Amino acid sequence: MSAEVAEHIRTMIFDGRLKAEQRVPQDAIAEELGVSRLPVREALITLEADGLVSSETHRGTFVVPIRSEDITDHYRLYGMAQGLAAAGAVRRITEPVLDRLDELHAQMSSNDDPDLLHDLNWEFHTLINKTGASRRTLSVLRQLSHNLPREVYSLAAAASPEANRGHSRIIAALRAGNEAEADLASREHVQQESHQVVAALKRDGILAD
């Protein structure tokens, strides 16, 4: 239950319902979600570990201002982990997996439904991650994937020309058996996504800088 509450509060922070330095209304959130205050308190412990809120004794828990570098660093770390997974996938990937990546790439290139694009993009990268990542790298990827809400990841257009070129480059590196290129292509692809996300969050007034 606390994980769902944490995701709800995380979404409230990134869609602007909770502003920087605003006190988190624990009672109101508990009432809205139909839960006791316990899962809300547990959720805030998780969010404090993620750097999104800060607790002050006898005052409450407050939203920490989010800056561009926070998002950029998140995506840089994400890209490093995905690069490791892609390099590992070069050594383990099979033809059926490559064919499925081609199918997903083609579907993303010819679709404009945001929800479907998010799901296709998620499957594309998850397939590579599960094929090539070590257990430790998968653990890091799972943790990073939960640090931002789905709506933020969706801000990076999976059907943009840059995204399509990135996916094509990753597939080409996997087919060529080039670990270094698979790593680099994945990291640069994620970096390109970070630029879109930062720009969108700035436009929406979510970032503090």
CSV table of C-alpha atoms in Angstrom, one decimal, residues 51 124 158 169 178 202 206:
chain,number,residue,atom,x,y,z
A,51,GLY,CA,15.3,13.2,-2.3
A,124,PHE,CA,11.7,-2.2,-26.1
A,158,ALA,CA,9.1,7.9,-28.1
A,169,ARG,CA,21.1,2.7,-33.7
A,178,ASN,CA,29.4,-4.2,-31.1
A,202,LYS,CA,10.6,23.8,-17.1
A,206,ILE,CA,7.9,22.2,-12.1
